[in-house]
Coordinates of N, CA and C in Angstrom, one line a residue:
M19 N 0.8 -1.2 0.0 CA 0.0 0.0 0.0 C 0.9 1.3 0.0
K20 N 1.9 1.2 0.8 CA 2.8 2.4 0.8 C 3.4 2.7 -0.5
K21 N 3.8 1.7 -1.3 CA 4.4 2.0 -2.6 C 3.4 2.6 -3.5
F22 N 2.1 2.2 -3.5 CA 1.1 2.7 -4.3 C 0.8 4.2 -4.0
L23 N 0.8 4.5 -2.7 CA 0.6 5.9 -2.3 C 1.8 6.8 -2.7
V24 N 3.0 6.3 -2.7 CA 4.1 7.1 -3.2 C 4.0 7.3 -4.7
T25 N 3.5 6.3 -5.4 CA 3.4 6.5 -6.8 C 2.4 7.6 -7.1
L26 N 1.2 7.6 -6.4 CA 0.2 8.6 -6.7 C 0.8 10.0 -6.3
L27 N 1.7 10.1 -5.4 CA 2.2 11.4 -5.0 C 3.1 12.0 -6.1
F28 N 3.9 11.1 -6.8 CA 4.8 11.7 -7.7 C 4.2 11.8 -9.1
I29 N 3.4 10.9 -9.5 CA 2.9 11.0 -10.9 C 2.2 12.3 -11.3
P30 N 1.4 12.9 -10.5 CA 0.7 14.1 -10.9 C 1.6 15.3 -11.3
L31 N 2.9 15.2 -10.9 CA 3.8 16.3 -11.2 C 4.0 16.4 -12.7
L32 N 3.7 15.4 -13.5 CA 3.8 15.4 -14.9 C 2.5 15.7 -15.6
A33 N 1.5 16.0 -14.9 CA 0.2 16.0 -15.5 C -0.2 17.2 -16.3
H34 N 0.7 18.3 -16.3 CA 0.2 19.5 -16.9 C 0.8 19.8 -18.3
S35 N 1.7 18.9 -18.8 CA 2.3 19.2 -20.1 C 1.3 18.8 -21.2
A36 N 1.5 19.4 -22.4 CA 0.6 19.1 -23.6 C 0.7 17.6 -23.9
Q37 N -0.4 17.1 -24.4 CA -0.4 15.6 -24.7 C 0.1 15.4 -26.1
N38 N 1.1 14.6 -26.3 CA 1.6 14.1 -27.5 C 2.4 12.8 -27.2
F39 N 2.9 12.2 -28.3 CA 3.6 10.9 -28.1 C 4.9 11.1 -27.3
N40 N 5.6 12.2 -27.5 CA 6.9 12.4 -26.8 C 6.7 12.6 -25.3
T41 N 5.7 13.4 -25.0 CA 5.4 13.6 -23.6 C 4.9 12.4 -22.9
A42 N 4.1 11.6 -23.7 CA 3.5 10.4 -23.2 C 4.6 9.4 -22.8
K43 N 5.6 9.3 -23.6 CA 6.7 8.4 -23.3 C 7.4 8.8 -22.0
T44 N 7.6 10.1 -21.8 CA 8.3 10.5 -20.6 C 7.5 10.2 -19.4
K45 N 6.2 10.4 -19.5 CA 5.3 10.0 -18.4 C 5.3 8.5 -18.1
L46 N 5.2 7.8 -19.1 CA 5.2 6.3 -18.9 C 6.5 5.7 -18.4
I47 N 7.6 6.3 -18.8 CA 8.9 5.9 -18.2 C 8.9 6.1 -16.7
Q48 N 8.4 7.2 -16.2 CA 8.3 7.5 -14.8 C 7.3 6.6 -14.1
L49 N 6.2 6.3 -14.7 CA 5.2 5.4 -14.2 C 5.8 4.0 -13.9
Y50 N 6.5 3.5 -15.0 CA 7.0 2.2 -14.8 C 8.2 2.1 -14.0
K51 N 9.0 3.2 -13.8 CA 10.1 3.2 -12.9 C 9.5 3.1 -11.5
L52 N 8.4 3.6 -11.2 CA 7.8 3.6 -9.9 C 7.0 2.3 -9.7
N53 N 6.8 1.5 -10.7 CA 6.2 0.2 -10.6 C 7.0 -0.8 -11.4
P54 N 8.2 -1.1 -10.9 CA 9.2 -1.9 -11.6 C 8.9 -3.4 -11.7
Q55 N 7.8 -3.9 -11.1 CA 7.5 -5.3 -11.1 C 6.8 -5.7 -12.4
Q56 N 6.4 -4.7 -13.2 CA 5.6 -5.0 -14.4 C 6.5 -5.6 -15.5
T57 N 5.8 -6.2 -16.5 CA 6.5 -6.9 -17.6 C 6.1 -6.3 -19.0
T58 N 6.9 -6.7 -20.0 CA 6.5 -6.3 -21.4 C 5.2 -6.9 -21.8
F59 N 4.5 -6.1 -22.6 CA 3.2 -6.4 -23.0 C 3.0 -7.7 -23.7
Y60 N 3.7 -7.9 -24.8 CA 3.4 -9.1 -25.7 C 4.1 -10.4 -25.2
C61 N 5.2 -10.2 -24.4 CA 6.0 -11.4 -24.1 C 6.1 -11.6 -22.6
G62 N 5.7 -10.7 -21.7 CA 5.7 -10.9 -20.3 C 7.1 -11.0 -19.7
C63 N 8.1 -10.2 -20.4 CA 9.5 -10.2 -19.9 C 9.7 -9.1 -18.9
E64 N 10.5 -9.4 -17.9 CA 10.9 -8.3 -17.0 C 11.8 -7.3 -17.7
F65 N 11.7 -6.1 -17.3 CA 12.5 -5.0 -17.9 C 12.8 -3.9 -16.9
A66 N 13.8 -3.1 -17.2 CA 14.1 -2.0 -16.3 C 14.6 -0.9 -17.1
F67 N 14.5 0.3 -16.6 CA 15.0 1.5 -17.3 C 16.3 2.0 -16.7
N68 N 17.2 2.3 -17.6 CA 18.5 3.0 -17.3 C 18.3 4.4 -17.9
N69 N 17.9 5.4 -17.1 CA 17.5 6.7 -17.6 C 16.3 6.5 -18.5
K70 N 16.4 6.8 -19.8 CA 15.2 6.6 -20.7 C 15.3 5.3 -21.5
K71 N 16.3 4.6 -21.3 CA 16.5 3.3 -22.1 C 16.0 2.1 -21.4
G72 N 15.0 1.4 -22.0 CA 14.5 0.2 -21.4 C 15.3 -1.0 -21.8
I73 N 15.6 -1.8 -20.8 CA 16.5 -3.0 -21.0 C 15.7 -4.3 -20.6
V74 N 15.8 -5.3 -21.5 CA 15.2 -6.6 -21.3 C 16.2 -7.6 -21.0
D75 N 15.9 -8.5 -20.0 CA 16.8 -9.6 -19.7 C 16.2 -10.8 -20.4
F76 N 16.7 -11.2 -21.5 CA 16.2 -12.3 -22.3 C 16.2 -13.6 -21.5
A77 N 17.3 -13.8 -20.7 CA 17.5 -15.1 -20.0 C 16.4 -15.4 -19.1
K78 N 15.8 -14.3 -18.4 CA 14.8 -14.5 -17.4 C 13.5 -15.0 -18.0
C79 N 13.2 -14.6 -19.3 CA 11.9 -14.9 -19.8 C 11.9 -15.8 -21.0
G80 N 13.1 -16.2 -21.4 CA 13.3 -17.2 -22.5 C 13.0 -16.5 -23.9
Y81 N 13.1 -15.2 -24.0 CA 12.9 -14.6 -25.3 C 14.1 -14.8 -26.2
E82 N 13.8 -15.1 -27.5 CA 14.9 -15.3 -28.5 C 14.6 -14.3 -29.6
P83 N 15.5 -13.4 -29.9 CA 15.2 -12.5 -31.1 C 15.0 -13.3 -32.4
R84 N 14.0 -12.9 -33.1 CA 13.6 -13.6 -34.4 C 14.6 -13.2 -35.5
K85 N 14.9 -11.9 -35.5 CA 15.8 -11.4 -36.6 C 16.6 -10.2 -36.2
N86 N 16.0 -9.3 -35.4 CA 16.6 -8.0 -35.2 C 17.0 -7.8 -33.7
L87 N 18.3 -8.2 -33.4 CA 18.8 -8.2 -32.0 C 18.8 -6.8 -31.5
N88 N 19.2 -5.8 -32.3 CA 19.3 -4.5 -31.8 C 18.0 -3.9 -31.3
R89 N 17.0 -4.1 -32.1 CA 15.7 -3.6 -31.8 C 15.0 -4.5 -30.7
A90 N 15.4 -5.7 -30.6 CA 14.9 -6.6 -29.5 C 15.4 -6.2 -28.2
S91 N 16.6 -5.5 -28.2 CA 17.2 -5.2 -26.9 C 16.7 -3.9 -26.3
R92 N 15.7 -3.3 -26.9 CA 15.2 -2.1 -26.3 C 13.7 -2.2 -26.1
I93 N 13.2 -1.3 -25.2 CA 11.7 -1.2 -24.9 C 11.2 -0.1 -25.8
E94 N 10.1 -0.3 -26.5 CA 9.4 0.7 -27.2 C 8.0 0.8 -26.7
W95 N 7.3 1.9 -27.0 CA 5.9 2.1 -26.6 C 5.0 1.8 -27.7
E96 N 4.3 0.7 -27.5 CA 3.4 0.1 -28.5 C 2.0 0.8 -28.5
H97 N 1.5 1.2 -29.6 CA 0.1 1.6 -29.7 C -0.7 0.4 -29.9
V98 N -1.5 0.1 -28.8 CA -2.4 -1.2 -28.9 C -3.3 -1.1 -30.1
M99 N -4.0 0.0 -30.2 CA -4.7 0.3 -31.5 C -3.7 1.1 -32.3
P100 N -3.3 0.6 -33.5 CA -2.3 1.2 -34.3 C -2.6 2.7 -34.7
A101 N -1.6 3.5 -34.9 CA -1.8 4.9 -35.3 C -2.6 5.0 -36.6
E102 N -2.4 4.0 -37.5 CA -3.2 4.1 -38.7 C -4.7 3.9 -38.5
N103 N -5.0 3.1 -37.5 CA -6.4 2.8 -37.2 C -7.2 4.1 -36.8
F104 N -6.5 4.9 -35.9 CA -7.2 6.1 -35.5 C -6.8 7.3 -36.4
G105 N -5.6 7.3 -37.0 CA -5.2 8.4 -37.9 C -6.0 8.5 -39.2
R106 N -6.3 7.4 -39.8 CA -7.0 7.4 -41.1 C -8.4 8.0 -41.0
H107 N -8.9 8.3 -39.9 CA -10.2 8.9 -39.7 C -10.0 10.4 -39.9
L108 N -8.8 10.9 -39.9 CA -8.6 12.4 -39.9 C -8.1 12.8 -41.3
E109 N -8.5 14.1 -41.6 CA -8.1 14.6 -43.0 C -6.6 14.7 -43.1
C110 N -5.9 15.0 -42.1 CA -4.4 15.1 -42.2 C -3.8 13.8 -42.7
W111 N -4.4 12.6 -42.3 CA -3.8 11.3 -42.7 C -4.0 11.1 -44.2
R112 N -5.1 11.6 -44.7 CA -5.4 11.4 -46.1 C -4.5 12.4 -46.9
D113 N -4.1 13.5 -46.3 CA -3.2 14.5 -46.9 C -1.7 14.1 -46.9
G114 N -1.3 13.2 -46.0 CA 0.1 13.0 -45.9 C 0.5 12.0 -44.9
G115 N -0.5 11.2 -44.4 CA -0.2 10.1 -43.4 C 0.3 10.7 -42.0
R116 N 1.1 9.9 -41.4 CA 1.5 10.2 -40.0 C 2.3 11.5 -39.9
K117 N 3.1 11.7 -40.9 CA 4.0 12.9 -40.9 C 3.1 14.1 -40.9
E118 N 2.2 14.2 -41.8 CA 1.3 15.3 -41.9 C 0.4 15.5 -40.6
C119 N 0.0 14.4 -40.0 CA -0.8 14.4 -38.8 C -0.1 14.9 -37.6
K120 N 1.3 14.9 -37.6 CA 2.0 15.4 -36.5 C 1.7 16.9 -36.2
K121 N 1.1 17.6 -37.2 CA 0.7 19.0 -37.0 C -0.7 19.1 -36.5
D122 N -1.4 18.0 -36.3 CA -2.8 18.0 -36.0 C -3.0 17.7 -34.5
A123 N -3.7 18.7 -33.8 CA -3.8 18.5 -32.3 C -4.6 17.3 -31.9
T124 N -5.6 16.9 -32.7 CA -6.4 15.8 -32.4 C -5.6 14.5 -32.5
F125 N -4.8 14.4 -33.6 CA -4.0 13.2 -33.8 C -2.9 13.2 -32.6
N126 N -2.3 14.3 -32.3 CA -1.4 14.3 -31.2 C -2.0 13.8 -29.9
E127 N -3.2 14.2 -29.6 CA -3.9 13.7 -28.4 C -4.1 12.2 -28.5
M128 N -4.5 11.7 -29.6 CA -4.8 10.2 -29.8 C -3.5 9.5 -29.7
E129 N -2.4 10.0 -30.4 CA -1.2 9.3 -30.4 C -0.5 9.2 -29.0
G130 N -0.8 10.3 -28.2 CA -0.2 10.3 -26.9 C -1.1 9.9 -25.8
D131 N -2.2 9.2 -26.1 CA -3.1 8.8 -25.1 C -2.5 7.6 -24.3
L132 N -2.2 7.8 -23.0 CA -1.5 6.8 -22.2 C -2.3 5.5 -22.1
H133 N -3.6 5.5 -22.2 CA -4.4 4.3 -22.1 C -4.1 3.3 -23.3
N134 N -3.6 3.9 -24.4 CA -3.4 3.1 -25.6 C -1.9 2.7 -25.8
L135 N -1.1 3.0 -24.8 CA 0.3 2.7 -24.9 C 0.8 1.7 -23.9
Q136 N 1.6 0.7 -24.4 CA 2.1 -0.4 -23.6 C 3.6 -0.6 -23.9
P137 N 4.4 -1.0 -22.9 CA 5.8 -1.3 -23.1 C 6.0 -2.6 -23.8
A138 N 6.7 -2.6 -24.9 CA 6.9 -3.8 -25.7 C 8.4 -4.0 -26.1
I139 N 8.8 -5.2 -26.3 CA 10.1 -5.5 -26.9 C 10.1 -4.9 -28.3
G140 N 11.1 -4.1 -28.6 CA 11.1 -3.4 -29.8 C 10.9 -4.2 -31.1
E141 N 11.5 -5.4 -31.1 CA 11.4 -6.3 -32.3 C 9.9 -6.7 -32.5
V142 N 9.3 -7.1 -31.4 CA 7.9 -7.5 -31.5 C 7.0 -6.3 -31.9
N143 N 7.2 -5.2 -31.3 CA 6.5 -4.0 -31.7 C 6.6 -3.7 -33.2
G144 N 7.8 -3.9 -33.7 CA 8.0 -3.7 -35.2 C 7.3 -4.7 -36.0
D145 N 7.4 -6.0 -35.5 CA 6.8 -7.1 -36.3 C 5.2 -6.9 -36.3
R146 N 4.7 -6.5 -35.2 CA 3.2 -6.3 -35.1 C 2.8 -5.3 -36.2
S147 N 3.6 -4.2 -36.4 CA 3.2 -3.2 -37.3 C 1.8 -2.7 -37.1
N148 N 0.9 -2.7 -38.1 CA -0.5 -2.3 -37.9 C -1.4 -3.6 -38.2
Y149 N -0.8 -4.8 -38.0 CA -1.6 -6.0 -38.2 C -2.7 -6.1 -37.3
R150 N -3.8 -6.7 -37.7 CA -5.0 -6.9 -36.9 C -4.8 -8.0 -35.9
Y151 N -5.4 -7.9 -34.7 CA -5.3 -9.0 -33.8 C -6.2 -10.1 -34.2
S152 N -5.7 -11.3 -33.9 CA -6.4 -12.5 -34.4 C -6.0 -13.7 -33.5
Q153 N -6.7 -14.8 -33.8 CA -6.3 -16.1 -33.2 C -6.2 -17.1 -34.4
F154 N -5.0 -17.7 -34.6 CA -4.8 -18.5 -35.7 C -3.8 -19.7 -35.5
T155 N -3.2 -19.8 -34.3 CA -2.2 -20.9 -34.1 C -2.1 -21.3 -32.6
K156 N -1.6 -22.5 -32.4 CA -1.3 -22.9 -31.1 C 0.2 -23.2 -30.9
E157 N 1.0 -22.8 -31.9 CA 2.4 -23.0 -31.9 C 3.1 -21.6 -31.9
F158 N 4.1 -21.5 -31.0 CA 4.8 -20.2 -30.7 C 6.3 -20.5 -30.8
T159 N 6.8 -20.2 -31.9 CA 8.3 -20.6 -32.2 C 9.1 -19.4 -32.6
Q160 N 8.4 -18.2 -32.9 CA 9.2 -17.1 -33.5 C 10.0 -16.4 -32.5
Y161 N 9.6 -16.3 -31.2 CA 10.4 -15.5 -30.2 C 10.7 -16.3 -29.0
G162 N 11.2 -17.5 -29.2 CA 11.6 -18.4 -28.1 C 10.3 -18.8 -27.3
Q163 N 10.3 -18.5 -26.0 CA 9.2 -18.9 -25.1 C 8.1 -17.9 -25.1
C164 N 8.2 -16.8 -25.8 CA 7.2 -15.8 -25.9 C 6.0 -16.3 -26.7
K165 N 4.8 -16.4 -26.0 CA 3.6 -17.0 -26.7 C 2.8 -15.9 -27.4
T166 N 3.5 -15.4 -28.4 CA 2.9 -14.4 -29.4 C 3.3 -14.9 -30.7
A167 N 2.5 -14.7 -31.7 CA 2.7 -15.1 -33.1 C 2.3 -14.1 -34.1
V168 N 3.1 -14.0 -35.2 CA 2.8 -13.1 -36.3 C 2.7 -13.9 -37.6
D169 N 1.6 -13.6 -38.3 CA 1.4 -14.1 -39.7 C 1.7 -13.0 -40.6
F170 N 2.9 -13.0 -41.2 CA 3.3 -11.8 -42.0 C 2.6 -11.8 -43.3
K171 N 2.3 -13.0 -43.8 CA 1.6 -13.1 -45.1 C 0.2 -12.5 -45.1
D172 N -0.6 -12.9 -44.0 CA -2.0 -12.5 -43.9 C -2.1 -11.3 -43.0
R173 N -1.0 -10.7 -42.5 CA -1.0 -9.5 -41.7 C -1.8 -9.7 -40.5
K174 N -1.6 -10.7 -39.7 CA -2.3 -11.0 -38.5 C -1.3 -11.2 -37.3
F175 N -1.8 -10.8 -36.1 CA -0.9 -10.9 -34.9 C -1.7 -11.5 -33.8
Q176 N -1.2 -12.6 -33.3 CA -1.9 -13.2 -32.1 C -1.2 -12.9 -30.8
P177 N -1.8 -12.2 -29.9 CA -1.2 -11.9 -28.6 C -1.4 -13.0 -27.6
R178 N -0.6 -13.1 -26.6 CA -0.7 -14.1 -25.5 C -2.0 -13.9 -24.8
D179 N -2.5 -15.0 -24.2 CA -3.8 -14.9 -23.5 C -3.9 -13.8 -22.5
E180 N -2.8 -13.6 -21.7 CA -2.9 -12.8 -20.5 C -3.3 -11.3 -20.8
I181 N -3.0 -10.9 -22.1 CA -3.3 -9.5 -22.4 C -4.5 -9.2 -23.3
R182 N -5.2 -10.3 -23.7 CA -6.3 -10.1 -24.6 C -7.4 -9.3 -24.1
G183 N -7.7 -9.4 -22.8 CA -8.7 -8.5 -22.2 C -8.3 -7.1 -22.2
V184 N -7.0 -6.8 -21.9 CA -6.4 -5.5 -22.0 C -6.6 -4.9 -23.3
I185 N -6.3 -5.6 -24.4 CA -6.4 -5.2 -25.7 C -7.9 -4.8 -26.0
A186 N -8.8 -5.7 -25.7 CA -10.2 -5.4 -25.9 C -10.7 -4.1 -25.3
R187 N -10.3 -4.0 -24.0 CA -10.8 -2.8 -23.3 C -10.1 -1.5 -23.8
T188 N -8.9 -1.6 -24.3 CA -8.3 -0.5 -25.0 C -8.9 -0.1 -26.3
Y189 N -9.3 -1.1 -27.1 CA -10.0 -0.9 -28.3 C -11.3 -0.2 -28.1
F190 N -12.1 -0.7 -27.1 CA -13.4 -0.1 -26.8 C -13.2 1.3 -26.3
Y191 N -12.1 1.6 -25.5 CA -11.9 2.9 -25.0 C -11.6 3.9 -26.2
M192 N -10.7 3.5 -27.1 CA -10.3 4.3 -28.2 C -11.5 4.6 -29.1
S193 N -12.3 3.5 -29.4 CA -13.4 3.7 -30.2 C -14.4 4.7 -29.6
D194 N -14.7 4.5 -28.3 CA -15.6 5.4 -27.6 C -15.2 6.8 -27.5
K195 N -13.9 7.0 -27.1 CA -13.4 8.4 -26.8 C -13.2 9.2 -28.1
Y196 N -12.7 8.5 -29.2 CA -12.4 9.2 -30.4 C -13.3 8.9 -31.6
N197 N -14.4 8.3 -31.3 CA -15.4 8.0 -32.3 C -14.8 7.2 -33.5
I198 N -14.1 6.1 -33.2 CA -13.5 5.3 -34.2 C -14.3 4.0 -34.4
N199 N -14.7 3.8 -35.6 CA -15.5 2.6 -35.9 C -14.7 1.3 -35.9
L200 N -15.2 0.3 -35.2 CA -14.6 -1.0 -35.3 C -15.3 -1.9 -36.3
S201 N -14.6 -2.7 -37.0 CA -15.3 -3.6 -38.0 C -16.2 -4.6 -37.2
K202 N -17.1 -5.2 -37.8 CA -18.0 -6.2 -37.1 C -17.2 -7.3 -36.5
S203 N -16.3 -7.9 -37.3 CA -15.5 -9.0 -36.8 C -14.5 -8.5 -35.7
E204 N -14.0 -7.3 -35.8 CA -13.1 -6.8 -34.8 C -13.9 -6.6 -33.5
Y205 N -15.1 -6.1 -33.6 CA -15.9 -5.8 -32.4 C -16.3 -7.2 -31.7
K206 N -16.6 -8.2 -32.5 CA -17.0 -9.5 -31.9 C -15.8 -10.1 -31.2
L207 N -14.6 -10.0 -31.8 CA -13.4 -10.6 -31.1 C -13.1 -9.8 -29.8
M208 N -13.2 -8.5 -29.8 CA -12.9 -7.7 -28.6 C -14.0 -8.0 -27.6
Q209 N -15.2 -8.1 -28.0 CA -16.3 -8.4 -27.0 C -16.0 -9.8 -26.3
A210 N -15.6 -10.8 -27.1 CA -15.3 -12.1 -26.5 C -14.1 -12.0 -25.6
W211 N -13.0 -11.3 -26.0 CA -11.9 -11.2 -25.2 C -12.1 -10.5 -23.9
D212 N -13.0 -9.5 -24.0 CA -13.3 -8.7 -22.8 C -14.0 -9.6 -21.7
K213 N -14.9 -10.4 -22.2 CA -15.6 -11.3 -21.3 C -14.7 -12.5 -20.7
M214 N -13.9 -13.0 -21.6 CA -13.0 -14.1 -21.2 C -11.9 -13.8 -20.3
Y215 N -11.4 -12.5 -20.4 CA -10.2 -12.1 -19.7 C -10.4 -10.8 -18.9
P216 N -11.0 -10.9 -17.7 CA -11.3 -9.7 -16.9 C -10.0 -9.0 -16.4
P217 N -10.1 -7.8 -16.0 CA -8.9 -7.1 -15.6 C -8.2 -7.7 -14.3
N218 N -6.9 -7.7 -14.3 CA -6.1 -8.2 -13.1 C -5.8 -6.9 -12.3
A219 N -5.1 -7.1 -11.2 CA -4.8 -6.0 -10.3 C -4.0 -4.9 -10.9
W220 N -3.0 -5.3 -11.8 CA -2.2 -4.3 -12.4 C -3.0 -3.4 -13.4
E221 N -3.8 -4.1 -14.2 CA -4.7 -3.3 -15.2 C -5.5 -2.3 -14.4
C222 N -6.1 -2.7 -13.3 CA -6.9 -1.8 -12.5 C -6.1 -0.6 -11.9
E223 N -4.9 -1.0 -11.4 CA -4.0 0.1 -10.8 C -3.5 1.0 -11.9
R224 N -3.1 0.5 -13.0 CA -2.5 1.3 -14.1 C -3.6 2.3 -14.6
N225 N -4.8 1.8 -14.7 CA -5.9 2.7 -15.1 C -6.1 3.9 -14.1
K226 N -5.9 3.6 -12.8 CA -6.0 4.7 -11.9 C -4.8 5.7 -11.9
L227 N -3.7 5.1 -12.1 CA -2.5 5.9 -12.2 C -2.5 6.8 -13.5
I228 N -3.0 6.3 -14.6 CA -3.1 7.1 -15.8 C -4.1 8.2 -15.6
E229 N -5.2 7.9 -14.9 CA -6.2 8.9 -14.6 C -5.6 10.1 -13.8
Q230 N -4.7 9.7 -12.9 CA -3.9 10.8 -12.1 C -3.1 11.7 -13.0
I231 N -2.5 11.1 -14.1 CA -1.6 11.8 -15.0 C -2.4 12.5 -16.0
Q232 N -3.3 11.8 -16.7 CA -4.0 12.3 -17.9 C -5.3 13.0 -17.6
G233 N -5.9 12.7 -16.5 CA -7.2 13.3 -16.1 C -8.4 12.5 -16.5
N234 N -8.3 11.3 -17.1 CA -9.4 10.5 -17.4 C -9.1 9.0 -17.3
D235 N -10.1 8.3 -17.0 CA -9.9 6.8 -16.8 C -10.3 6.1 -18.1
N236 N -10.1 4.8 -18.2 CA -10.7 4.0 -19.2 C -12.0 3.3 -18.5
K237 N -13.1 3.8 -18.9 CA -14.3 3.4 -18.2 C -14.6 1.9 -18.3
F238 N -14.1 1.3 -19.4 CA -14.3 -0.1 -19.6 C -13.4 -1.0 -18.7
V239 N -12.4 -0.4 -18.1 CA -11.6 -1.0 -17.1 C -12.2 -0.7 -15.7
T240 N -12.5 0.5 -15.5 CA -13.1 1.0 -14.2 C -14.3 0.2 -13.8
Q241 N -15.2 0.0 -14.8 CA -16.5 -0.6 -14.4 C -16.3 -2.1 -14.0
Q242 N -15.2 -2.7 -14.3 CA -14.9 -4.1 -13.9 C -14.0 -4.2 -12.6
C243 N -13.4 -3.0 -12.2 CA -12.5 -3.0 -11.1 C -13.2 -2.5 -9.8
N244 N -14.2 -1.8 -9.9 CA -14.9 -1.3 -8.7 C -15.8 -2.3 -8.0

């Protein structure tokens, strides 16, 4: 309990800067430094920050780089709902994609929304790209013991069981807050994952901590944690 109270004391100090992806990363680094027991999103690996650099201990979690050791060796902030999914709804995206949208306040708010950002091994973040979430295999051989799979041909990404509910509630949050339409199949999958995988203690706590920083909660998490 003491540790949680200390976290709440320090986090609000960052709450007044403008919201964009760069400021979001700074806030998240502080949040995770104060909660060091947490793990990477897609592979469940322990990690630590040395200043702003996130470091993963492959030996502890059995992660094996698929192809890109340099990128696998760092922590990156993954958009659970990809930038293309929320950016393509904006005129700036049609005019010039992500680069053009960097000038757009609405896009910056969405790109820097802390509820949609999770710490991920850089290689897995890159491999996920903007592929849709799916279920298509029971074999996990691409990243050692990490139970995540990528189908590069069909552009599909299967996340480990433990985070499927988090993904669903994040998608519902982004759809609700920013008026982003989900496809029928996407909605059905997220609805199923939301029911099958309820929030754990960290998802509930993280939601409260982000509310302290950003000023709003994810109601799809809150309603299951209270």
